[in-house]
Amino acid sequence: MDNVIPFDKRFDLPPGKVEEVRRGVRRILCNNPGPFTFKGTVSYIVGQGRVAIIDPGPLDEAHIAALLQAVRTETVTHIFVTHTHRDHSPAAARIKAATGAPTYGEGPHRPARPLNIGEGPRLESSGDLDFRPDTVLADGEVVAGGGWTLEAVATPGHTANHLAFALKGTDTLFSGDHVMAWSTPVVAPPDGAMSDYMASLEKLARRPEKTYLPGHGGTVEDAPRFVEHYIRHRRGRERSILHHLADGQSDIPSMVRAIYVGLDPRLTKAAGLSVLAHLEDLVARGLVQTDGTPSLEGIYRCRGGG
Ligand SMILES: [Zn+2]
């Protein structure tokens, strides 16, 4: 069982309370708990006096008020968005209207691959289609503010436009939904792509930052080792899918039942999409065959196997 991830679900910050989590970094929890958001979305305030906000969160009036209250004696100069899911980016427009600060992100929401015929967004309208960053950030771009410098680290996979942000001169990286201490994120086509996700994990595993501050839940300590656990977990999941295929389970619902024993029923759809993400990757790599484009309804078989 070496592919079990050492999750850390300790996180007791009450919604609306401002807490300094690192020197010069404050966090505020939004009260939007759920199966995908854990206790809720965590927004970060970077710096003192002239500050940046990372992930303003959903359109939640109490959270927007708490964020603005936290910076009421300061100047917000930048608003960064890790990705365009509706629990992360929609409040950016409101914080911008209240502070005048421009927004920064990788780009508008987009699927990781062209949509198949008849395929709509799968996870109940999780994408924020309205967000357009004022400044588009490419991988490696550096933005400096009042006493802080952030480097954009392109980490596609959970979404095509996902960015992490490294706080230069520290061992801290804001990891968004890419790596979190409490759970792995959903990688669900068409928003997400497993091949991109794995490549982004390998990329973070090679980086020097030891501490991640994620978009949900508490701090990830010993981050490069934790990322290795994530990578091993996904490879294990892939082996398990190949094993079930060889065993004659050829459709996604039976694989979900076999692999996700004891799953929270609210996550069944996400689990099916996660298996689809693996199958898309396995088909692209020539290890698995299906008729036509990989889909939730498809029948799959190991290539060369019976
Ligand atoms: Zn997300």
Short mmCIF file of N, CA and C and ligand atoms in Angstrom, two decimals, residues 83 85 87-88 158 177, ligand 1:
data_model
loop_
_atom_site.label_atom_id
_atom_site.label_comp_id
_atom_site.label_asym_id
_atom_site.label_seq_id
_atom_site.Cartn_x
_atom_site.Cartn_y
_atom_site.Cartn_z
N HIS A 83 -7.23 29.55 -10.77
CA HIS A 83 -7.97 28.91 -11.86
C HIS A 83 -9.43 29.35 -11.79
N HIS A 85 -12.49 28.06 -11.49
CA HIS A 85 -13.66 27.35 -10.95
C HIS A 85 -14.43 28.32 -10.08
N ASP A 87 -15.62 28.38 -7.26
CA ASP A 87 -15.30 28.61 -5.85
C ASP A 87 -14.00 29.42 -5.69
N HIS A 88 -13.38 29.86 -6.79
CA HIS A 88 -12.10 30.58 -6.69
C HIS A 88 -12.10 31.99 -7.28
N HIS A 158 -5.94 20.03 -13.36
CA HIS A 158 -7.25 20.19 -12.71
C HIS A 158 -8.13 21.07 -13.60
N ASP A 177 -5.74 24.35 -6.39
CA ASP A 177 -6.36 23.03 -6.22
C ASP A 177 -5.46 21.92 -6.74
ZN ZN B 1 -11.05 23.89 -8.79
#
